[in-house]
Short mmCIF file of N, CA, C and O in Angstrom, two decimals:
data_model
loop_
_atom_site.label_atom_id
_atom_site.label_comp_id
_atom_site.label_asym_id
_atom_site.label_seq_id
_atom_site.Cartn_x
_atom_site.Cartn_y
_atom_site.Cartn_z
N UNK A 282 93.30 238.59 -9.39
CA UNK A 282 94.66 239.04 -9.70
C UNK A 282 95.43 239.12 -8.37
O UNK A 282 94.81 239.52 -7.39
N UNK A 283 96.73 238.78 -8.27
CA UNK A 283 97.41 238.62 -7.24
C UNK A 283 97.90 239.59 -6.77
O UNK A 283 98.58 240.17 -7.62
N UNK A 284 97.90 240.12 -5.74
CA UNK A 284 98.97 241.31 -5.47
C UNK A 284 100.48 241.54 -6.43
O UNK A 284 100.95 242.64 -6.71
N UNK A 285 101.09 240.09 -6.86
CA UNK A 285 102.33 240.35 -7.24
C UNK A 285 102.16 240.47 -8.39
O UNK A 285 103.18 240.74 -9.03
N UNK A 286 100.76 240.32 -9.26
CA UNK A 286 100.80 240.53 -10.38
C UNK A 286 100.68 241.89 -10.98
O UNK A 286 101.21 242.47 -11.93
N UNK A 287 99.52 242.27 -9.80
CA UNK A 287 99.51 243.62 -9.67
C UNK A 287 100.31 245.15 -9.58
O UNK A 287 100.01 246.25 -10.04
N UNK A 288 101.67 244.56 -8.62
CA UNK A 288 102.86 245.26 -8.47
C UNK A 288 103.45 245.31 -9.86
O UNK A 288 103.87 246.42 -10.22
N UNK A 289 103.58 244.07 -10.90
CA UNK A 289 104.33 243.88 -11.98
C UNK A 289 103.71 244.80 -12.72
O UNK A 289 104.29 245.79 -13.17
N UNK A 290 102.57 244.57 -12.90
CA UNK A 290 101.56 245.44 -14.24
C UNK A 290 101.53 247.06 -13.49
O UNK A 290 101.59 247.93 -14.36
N UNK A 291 101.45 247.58 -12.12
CA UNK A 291 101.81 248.86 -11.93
C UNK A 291 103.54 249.46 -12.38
O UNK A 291 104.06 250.52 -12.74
N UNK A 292 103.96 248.11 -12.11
CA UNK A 292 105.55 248.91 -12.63
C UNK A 292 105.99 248.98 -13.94
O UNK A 292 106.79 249.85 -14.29
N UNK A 293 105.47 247.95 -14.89
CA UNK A 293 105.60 248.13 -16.10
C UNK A 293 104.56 249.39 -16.51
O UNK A 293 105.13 250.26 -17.16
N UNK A 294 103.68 249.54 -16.35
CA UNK A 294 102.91 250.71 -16.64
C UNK A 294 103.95 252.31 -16.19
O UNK A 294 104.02 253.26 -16.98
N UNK A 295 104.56 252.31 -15.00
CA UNK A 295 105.40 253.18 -14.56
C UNK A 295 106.83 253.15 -15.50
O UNK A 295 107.26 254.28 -15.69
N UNK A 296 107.56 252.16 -16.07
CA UNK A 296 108.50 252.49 -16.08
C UNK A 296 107.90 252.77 -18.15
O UNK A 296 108.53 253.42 -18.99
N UNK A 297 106.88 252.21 -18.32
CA UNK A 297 106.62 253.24 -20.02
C UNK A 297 106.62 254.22 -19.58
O UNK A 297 107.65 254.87 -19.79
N UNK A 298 105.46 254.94 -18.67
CA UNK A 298 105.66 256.47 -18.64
C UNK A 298 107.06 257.01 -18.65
O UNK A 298 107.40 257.98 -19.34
N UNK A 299 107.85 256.33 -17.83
CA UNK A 299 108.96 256.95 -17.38
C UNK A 299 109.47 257.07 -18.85
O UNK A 299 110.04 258.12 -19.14
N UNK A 300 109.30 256.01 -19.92
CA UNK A 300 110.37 255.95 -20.91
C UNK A 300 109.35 256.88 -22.20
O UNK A 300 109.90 257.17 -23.26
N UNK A 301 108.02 257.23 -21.97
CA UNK A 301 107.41 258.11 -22.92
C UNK A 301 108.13 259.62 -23.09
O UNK A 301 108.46 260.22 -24.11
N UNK A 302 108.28 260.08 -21.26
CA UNK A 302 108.12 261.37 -21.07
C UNK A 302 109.87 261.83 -21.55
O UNK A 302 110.37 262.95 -21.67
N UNK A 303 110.49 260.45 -21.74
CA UNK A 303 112.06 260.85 -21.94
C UNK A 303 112.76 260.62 -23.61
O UNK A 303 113.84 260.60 -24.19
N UNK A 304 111.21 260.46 -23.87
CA UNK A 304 111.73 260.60 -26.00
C UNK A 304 112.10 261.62 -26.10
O UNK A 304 112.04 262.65 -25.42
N UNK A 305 112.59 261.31 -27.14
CA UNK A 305 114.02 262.88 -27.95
C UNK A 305 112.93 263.29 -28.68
O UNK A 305 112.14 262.64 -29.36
N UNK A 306 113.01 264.83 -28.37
CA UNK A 306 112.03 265.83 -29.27
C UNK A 306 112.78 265.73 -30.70
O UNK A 306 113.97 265.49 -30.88
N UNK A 307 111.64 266.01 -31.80
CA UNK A 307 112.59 266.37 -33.23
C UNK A 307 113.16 267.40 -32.62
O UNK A 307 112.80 268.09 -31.67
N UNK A 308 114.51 267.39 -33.60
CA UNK A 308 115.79 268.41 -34.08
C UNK A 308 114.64 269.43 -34.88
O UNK A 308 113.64 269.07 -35.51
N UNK A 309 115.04 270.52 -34.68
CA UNK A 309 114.49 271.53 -35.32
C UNK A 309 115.33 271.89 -36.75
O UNK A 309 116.54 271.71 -36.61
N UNK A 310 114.90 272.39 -38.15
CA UNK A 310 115.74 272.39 -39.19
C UNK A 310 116.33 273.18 -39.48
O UNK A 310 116.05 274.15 -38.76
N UNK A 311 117.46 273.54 -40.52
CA UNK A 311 118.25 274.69 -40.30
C UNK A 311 117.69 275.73 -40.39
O UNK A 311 116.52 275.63 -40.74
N UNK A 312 118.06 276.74 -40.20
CA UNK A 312 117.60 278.77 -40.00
C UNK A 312 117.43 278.67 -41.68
O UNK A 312 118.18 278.04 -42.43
N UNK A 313 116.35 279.38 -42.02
CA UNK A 313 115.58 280.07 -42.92
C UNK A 313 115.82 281.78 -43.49
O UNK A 313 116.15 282.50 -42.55
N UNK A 314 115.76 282.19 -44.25
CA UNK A 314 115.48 283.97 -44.18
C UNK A 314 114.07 284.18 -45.09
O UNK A 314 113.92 283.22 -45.84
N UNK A 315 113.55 284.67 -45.16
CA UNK A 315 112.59 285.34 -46.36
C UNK A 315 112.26 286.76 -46.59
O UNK A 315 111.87 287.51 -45.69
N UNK A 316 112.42 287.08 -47.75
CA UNK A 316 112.51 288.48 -48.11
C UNK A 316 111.11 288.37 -48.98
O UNK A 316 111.01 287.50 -49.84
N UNK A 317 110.09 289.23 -48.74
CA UNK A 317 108.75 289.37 -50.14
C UNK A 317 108.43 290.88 -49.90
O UNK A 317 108.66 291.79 -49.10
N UNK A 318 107.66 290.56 -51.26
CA UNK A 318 107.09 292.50 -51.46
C UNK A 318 105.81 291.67 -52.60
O UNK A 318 105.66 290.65 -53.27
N UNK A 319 104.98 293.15 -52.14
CA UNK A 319 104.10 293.07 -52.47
C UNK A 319 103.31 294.60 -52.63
O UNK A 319 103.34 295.66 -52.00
N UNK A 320 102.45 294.00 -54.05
CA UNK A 320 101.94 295.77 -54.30
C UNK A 320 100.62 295.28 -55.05
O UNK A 320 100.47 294.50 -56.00
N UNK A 321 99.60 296.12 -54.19
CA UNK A 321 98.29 295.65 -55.25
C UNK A 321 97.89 297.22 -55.91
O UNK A 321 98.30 298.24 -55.35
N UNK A 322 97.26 297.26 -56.84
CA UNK A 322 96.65 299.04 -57.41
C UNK A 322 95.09 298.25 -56.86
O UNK A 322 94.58 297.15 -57.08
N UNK A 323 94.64 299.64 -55.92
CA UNK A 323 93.47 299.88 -55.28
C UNK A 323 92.41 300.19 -55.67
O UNK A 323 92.75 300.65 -56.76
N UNK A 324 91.15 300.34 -55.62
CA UNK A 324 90.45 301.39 -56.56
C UNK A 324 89.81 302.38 -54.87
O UNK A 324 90.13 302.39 -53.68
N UNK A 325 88.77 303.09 -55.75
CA UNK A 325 87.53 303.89 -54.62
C UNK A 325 88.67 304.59 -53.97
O UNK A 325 88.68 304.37 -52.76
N UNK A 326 89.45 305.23 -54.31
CA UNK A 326 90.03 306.32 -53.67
C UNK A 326 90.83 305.98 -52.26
O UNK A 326 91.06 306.70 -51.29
N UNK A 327 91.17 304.46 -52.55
CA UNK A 327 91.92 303.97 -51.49
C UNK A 327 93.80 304.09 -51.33
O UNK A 327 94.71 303.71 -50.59
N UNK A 328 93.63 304.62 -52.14
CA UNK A 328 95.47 304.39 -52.26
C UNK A 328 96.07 303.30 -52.63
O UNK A 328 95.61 302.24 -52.21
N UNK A 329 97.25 303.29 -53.53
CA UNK A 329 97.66 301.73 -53.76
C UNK A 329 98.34 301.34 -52.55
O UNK A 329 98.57 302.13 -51.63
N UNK A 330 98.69 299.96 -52.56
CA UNK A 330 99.11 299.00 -51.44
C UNK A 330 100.10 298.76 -51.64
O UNK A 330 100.14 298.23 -52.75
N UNK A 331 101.41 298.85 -51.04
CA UNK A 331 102.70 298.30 -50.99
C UNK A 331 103.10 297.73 -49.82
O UNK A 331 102.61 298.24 -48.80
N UNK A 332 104.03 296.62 -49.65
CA UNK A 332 104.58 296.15 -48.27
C UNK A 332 106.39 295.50 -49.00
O UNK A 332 106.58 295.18 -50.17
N UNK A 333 107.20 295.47 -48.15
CA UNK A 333 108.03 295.14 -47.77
C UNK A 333 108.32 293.78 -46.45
O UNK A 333 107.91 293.85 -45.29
N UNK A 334 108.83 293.06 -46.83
CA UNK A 334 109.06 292.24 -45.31
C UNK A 334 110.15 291.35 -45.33
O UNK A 334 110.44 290.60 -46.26
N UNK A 335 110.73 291.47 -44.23
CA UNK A 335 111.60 289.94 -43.95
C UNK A 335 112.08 289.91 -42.60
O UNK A 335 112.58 290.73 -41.84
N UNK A 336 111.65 288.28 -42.52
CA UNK A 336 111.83 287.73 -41.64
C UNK A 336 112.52 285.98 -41.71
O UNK A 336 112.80 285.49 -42.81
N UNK A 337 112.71 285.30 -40.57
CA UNK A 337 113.96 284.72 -40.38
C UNK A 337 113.29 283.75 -39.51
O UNK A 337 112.56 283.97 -38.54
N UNK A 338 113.79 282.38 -40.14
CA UNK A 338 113.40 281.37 -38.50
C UNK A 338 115.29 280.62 -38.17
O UNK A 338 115.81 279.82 -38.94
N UNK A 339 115.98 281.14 -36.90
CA UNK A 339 116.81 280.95 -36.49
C UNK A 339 116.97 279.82 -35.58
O UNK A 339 116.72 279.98 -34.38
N UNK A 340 117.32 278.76 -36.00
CA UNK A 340 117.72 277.92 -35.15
C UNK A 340 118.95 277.82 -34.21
O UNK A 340 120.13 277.94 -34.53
N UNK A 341 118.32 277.52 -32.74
CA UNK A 341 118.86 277.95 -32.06
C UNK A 341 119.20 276.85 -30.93
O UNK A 341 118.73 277.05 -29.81
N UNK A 342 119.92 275.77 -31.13
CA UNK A 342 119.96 274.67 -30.51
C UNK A 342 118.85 273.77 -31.48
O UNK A 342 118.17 274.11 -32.45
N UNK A 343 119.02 272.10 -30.54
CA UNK A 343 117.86 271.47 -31.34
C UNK A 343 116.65 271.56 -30.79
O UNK A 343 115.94 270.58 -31.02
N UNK A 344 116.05 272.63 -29.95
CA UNK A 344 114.84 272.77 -29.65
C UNK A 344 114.24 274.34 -29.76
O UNK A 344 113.12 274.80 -29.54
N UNK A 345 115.14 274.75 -30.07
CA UNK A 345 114.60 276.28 -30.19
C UNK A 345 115.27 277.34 -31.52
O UNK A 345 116.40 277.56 -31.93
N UNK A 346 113.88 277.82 -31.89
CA UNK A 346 113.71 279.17 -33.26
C UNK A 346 113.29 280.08 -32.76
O UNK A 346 112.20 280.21 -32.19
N UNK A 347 114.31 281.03 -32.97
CA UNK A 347 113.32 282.51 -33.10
C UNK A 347 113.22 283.16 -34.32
O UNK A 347 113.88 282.89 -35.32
N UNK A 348 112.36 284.04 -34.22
CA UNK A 348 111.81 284.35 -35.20
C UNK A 348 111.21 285.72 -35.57
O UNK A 348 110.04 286.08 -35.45
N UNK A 349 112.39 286.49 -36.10
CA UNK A 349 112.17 287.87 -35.99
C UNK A 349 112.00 288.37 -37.53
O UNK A 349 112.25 287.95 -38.67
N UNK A 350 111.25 289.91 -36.69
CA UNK A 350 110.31 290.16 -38.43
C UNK A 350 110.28 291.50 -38.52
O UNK A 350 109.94 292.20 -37.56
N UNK A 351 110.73 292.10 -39.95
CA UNK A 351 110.34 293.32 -40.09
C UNK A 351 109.36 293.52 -41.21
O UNK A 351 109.59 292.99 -42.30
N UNK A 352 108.07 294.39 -40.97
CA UNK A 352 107.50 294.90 -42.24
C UNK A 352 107.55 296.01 -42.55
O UNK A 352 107.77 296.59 -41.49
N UNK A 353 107.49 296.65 -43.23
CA UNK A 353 107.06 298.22 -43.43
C UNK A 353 105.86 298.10 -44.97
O UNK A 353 105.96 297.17 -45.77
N UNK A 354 104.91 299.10 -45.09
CA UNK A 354 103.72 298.77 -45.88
C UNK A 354 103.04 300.26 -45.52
O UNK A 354 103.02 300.97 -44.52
N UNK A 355 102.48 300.37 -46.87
CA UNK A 355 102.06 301.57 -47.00
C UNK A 355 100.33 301.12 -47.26
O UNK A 355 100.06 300.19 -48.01
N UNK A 356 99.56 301.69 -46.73
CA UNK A 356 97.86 301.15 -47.11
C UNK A 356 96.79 302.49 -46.78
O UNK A 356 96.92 303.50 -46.09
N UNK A 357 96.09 302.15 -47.35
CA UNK A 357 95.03 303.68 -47.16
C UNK A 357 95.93 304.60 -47.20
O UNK A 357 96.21 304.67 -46.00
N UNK A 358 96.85 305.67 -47.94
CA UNK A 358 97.58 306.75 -47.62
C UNK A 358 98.23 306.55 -46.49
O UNK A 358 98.52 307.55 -45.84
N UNK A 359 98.63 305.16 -45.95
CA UNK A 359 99.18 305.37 -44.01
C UNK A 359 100.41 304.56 -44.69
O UNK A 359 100.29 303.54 -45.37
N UNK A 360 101.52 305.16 -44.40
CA UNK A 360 102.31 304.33 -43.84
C UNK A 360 103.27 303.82 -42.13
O UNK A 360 103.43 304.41 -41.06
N UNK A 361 103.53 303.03 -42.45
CA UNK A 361 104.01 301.99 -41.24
C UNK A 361 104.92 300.91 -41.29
O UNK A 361 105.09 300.23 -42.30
N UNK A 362 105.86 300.66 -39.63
CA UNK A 362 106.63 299.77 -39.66
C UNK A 362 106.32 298.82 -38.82
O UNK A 362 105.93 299.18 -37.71
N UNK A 363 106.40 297.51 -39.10
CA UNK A 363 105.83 296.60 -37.82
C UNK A 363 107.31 295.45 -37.24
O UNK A 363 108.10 294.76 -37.88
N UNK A 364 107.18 295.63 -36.21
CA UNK A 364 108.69 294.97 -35.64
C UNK A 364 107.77 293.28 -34.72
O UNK A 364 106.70 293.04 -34.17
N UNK A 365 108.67 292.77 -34.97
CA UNK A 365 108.53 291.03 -34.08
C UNK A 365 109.76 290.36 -33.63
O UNK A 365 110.88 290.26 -34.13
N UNK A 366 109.27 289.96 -32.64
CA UNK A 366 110.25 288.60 -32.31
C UNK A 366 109.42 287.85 -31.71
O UNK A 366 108.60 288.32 -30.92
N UNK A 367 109.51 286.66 -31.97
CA UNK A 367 109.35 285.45 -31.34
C UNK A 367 110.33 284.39 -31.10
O UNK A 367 111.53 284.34 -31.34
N UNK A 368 109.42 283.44 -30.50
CA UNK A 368 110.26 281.80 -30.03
C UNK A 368 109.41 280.81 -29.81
O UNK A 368 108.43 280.77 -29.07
N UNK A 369 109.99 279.82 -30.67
CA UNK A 369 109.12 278.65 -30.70
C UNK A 369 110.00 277.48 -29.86
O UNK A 369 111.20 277.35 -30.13
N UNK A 370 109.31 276.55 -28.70
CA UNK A 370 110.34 276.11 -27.82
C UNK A 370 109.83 274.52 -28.25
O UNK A 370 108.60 274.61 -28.23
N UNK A 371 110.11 273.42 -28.54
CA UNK A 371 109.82 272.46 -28.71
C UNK A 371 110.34 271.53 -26.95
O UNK A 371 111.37 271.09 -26.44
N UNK A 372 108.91 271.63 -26.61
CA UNK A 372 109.14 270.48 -25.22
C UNK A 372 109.21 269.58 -25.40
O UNK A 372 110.34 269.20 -25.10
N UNK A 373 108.26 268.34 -26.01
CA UNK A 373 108.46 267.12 -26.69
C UNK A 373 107.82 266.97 -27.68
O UNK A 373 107.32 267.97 -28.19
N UNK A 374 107.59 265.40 -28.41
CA UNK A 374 107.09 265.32 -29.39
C UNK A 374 106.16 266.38 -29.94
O UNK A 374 106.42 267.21 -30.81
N UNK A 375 104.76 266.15 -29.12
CA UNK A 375 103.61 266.70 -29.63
C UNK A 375 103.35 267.64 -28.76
O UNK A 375 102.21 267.87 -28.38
N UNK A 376 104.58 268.40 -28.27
CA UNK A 376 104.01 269.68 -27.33
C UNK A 376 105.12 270.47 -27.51
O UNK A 376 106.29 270.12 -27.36
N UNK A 377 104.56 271.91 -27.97
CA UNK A 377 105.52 272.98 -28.03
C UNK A 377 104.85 274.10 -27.62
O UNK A 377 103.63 274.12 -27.49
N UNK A 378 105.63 275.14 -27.38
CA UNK A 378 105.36 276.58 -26.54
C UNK A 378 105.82 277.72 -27.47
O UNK A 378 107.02 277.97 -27.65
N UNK A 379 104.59 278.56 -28.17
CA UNK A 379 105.11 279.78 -28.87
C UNK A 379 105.37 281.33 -27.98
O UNK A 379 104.93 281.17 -26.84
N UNK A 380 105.76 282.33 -28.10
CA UNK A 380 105.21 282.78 -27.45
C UNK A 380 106.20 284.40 -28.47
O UNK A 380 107.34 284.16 -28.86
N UNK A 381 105.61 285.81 -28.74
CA UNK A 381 105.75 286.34 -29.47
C UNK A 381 105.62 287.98 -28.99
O UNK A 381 105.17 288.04 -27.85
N UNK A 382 105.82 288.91 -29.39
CA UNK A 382 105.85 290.05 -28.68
C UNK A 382 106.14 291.12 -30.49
O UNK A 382 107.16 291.11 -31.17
N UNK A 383 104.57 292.07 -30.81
CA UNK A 383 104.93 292.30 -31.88
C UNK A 383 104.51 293.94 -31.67
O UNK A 383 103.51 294.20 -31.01
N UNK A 384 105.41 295.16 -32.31
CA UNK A 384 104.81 296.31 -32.08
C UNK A 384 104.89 297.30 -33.68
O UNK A 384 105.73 297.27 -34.58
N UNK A 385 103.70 298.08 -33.52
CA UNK A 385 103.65 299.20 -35.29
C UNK A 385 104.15 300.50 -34.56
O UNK A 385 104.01 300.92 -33.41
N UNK A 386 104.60 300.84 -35.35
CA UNK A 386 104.79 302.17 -35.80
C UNK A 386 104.27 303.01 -37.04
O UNK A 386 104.66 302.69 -38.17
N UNK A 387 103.25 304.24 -36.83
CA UNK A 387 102.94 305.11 -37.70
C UNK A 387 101.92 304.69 -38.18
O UNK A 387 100.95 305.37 -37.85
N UNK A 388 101.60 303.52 -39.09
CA UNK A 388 100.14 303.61 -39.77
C UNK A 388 99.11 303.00 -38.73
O UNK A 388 99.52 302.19 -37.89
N UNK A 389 97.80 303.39 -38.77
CA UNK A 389 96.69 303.01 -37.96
C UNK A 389 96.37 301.55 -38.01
O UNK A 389 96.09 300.92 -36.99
N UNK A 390 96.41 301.10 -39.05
CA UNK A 390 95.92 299.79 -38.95
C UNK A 390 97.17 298.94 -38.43
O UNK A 390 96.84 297.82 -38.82
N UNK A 391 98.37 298.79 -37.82
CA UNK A 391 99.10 298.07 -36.91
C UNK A 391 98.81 298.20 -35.72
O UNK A 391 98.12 299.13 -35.31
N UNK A 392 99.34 297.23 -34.95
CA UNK A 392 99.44 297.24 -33.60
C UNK A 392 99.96 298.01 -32.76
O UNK A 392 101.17 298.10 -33.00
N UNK A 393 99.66 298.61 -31.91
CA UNK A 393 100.77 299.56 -30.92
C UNK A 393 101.92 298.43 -30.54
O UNK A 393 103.10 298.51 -30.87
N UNK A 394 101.22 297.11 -29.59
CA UNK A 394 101.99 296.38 -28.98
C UNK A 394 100.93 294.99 -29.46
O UNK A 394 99.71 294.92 -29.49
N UNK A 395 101.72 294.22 -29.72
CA UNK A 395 100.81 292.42 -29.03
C UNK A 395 101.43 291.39 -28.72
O UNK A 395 102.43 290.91 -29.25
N UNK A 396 100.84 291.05 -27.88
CA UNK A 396 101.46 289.99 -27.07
C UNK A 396 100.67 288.57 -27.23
O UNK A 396 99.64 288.26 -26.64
N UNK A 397 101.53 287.62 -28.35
CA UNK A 397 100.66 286.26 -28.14
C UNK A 397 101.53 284.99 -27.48
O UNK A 397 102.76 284.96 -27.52
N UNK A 398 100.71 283.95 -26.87
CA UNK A 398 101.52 283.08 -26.14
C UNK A 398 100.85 281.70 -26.32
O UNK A 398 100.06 281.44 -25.40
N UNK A 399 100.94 280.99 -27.03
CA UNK A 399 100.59 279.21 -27.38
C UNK A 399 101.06 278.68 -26.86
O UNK A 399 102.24 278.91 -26.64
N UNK A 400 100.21 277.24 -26.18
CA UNK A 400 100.67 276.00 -25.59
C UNK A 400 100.41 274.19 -26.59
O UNK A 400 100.81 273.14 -26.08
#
């Protein structure tokens, strides 16, 4: 192989990358809401189960949702409120970045604080 063939096949190889890394991410779809409830009857002296929730995926440009959440839910005799936000960031095609921040109030089985973060 010739040097100049070589130069050709390194630059065509360079200028795909160049033209991979500069595809248009999908458009993200319009904002969402959801409202549900839910109630189960318990047995063994557990208390019945109720929850409340809604949450929202907000589009926010064509690469970014957030995504905030309220529950409140009553379980074992505990009740509690659980708060969220997140954001989902679309980098390109097949790569996106979550990253979320969620905290309870009052019943035991929630979270004080959590912190999750996807690549």
């Amino acid at each position: 192989m010739t040097q100049g063939v070589r130069a050709s096949c390194v630059l065509a190889l360079l200028f795909l990358a160049g033209r991979a890394s500069l595809a248009q991410a999908p458009v993200v779809g319009p904002s969402r809401f959801e409202v549900a409830a839910s109630a189960s009857a318990v047995s063994n002296g557990y208390g019945d189960w109720a929850a409340l929730s809604m949450r929202a995926a907000l589009a926010v440009g064509a690469r970014t949702v957030f995504l905030p959440e309220v529950t409140t839910s009553q379980e074992f005799h505990d009740k509690g409120t659980l708060f969220g936000i997140g954001v989902t960031q679309t980098l390109s095609e097949p790569w996106y970045a979550f990253a979320a921040v969620t905290g309870g109030t009052g019943a035991f089985y929630l979270p004080n604080v959590r912190v999750t973060a996807l690549l």
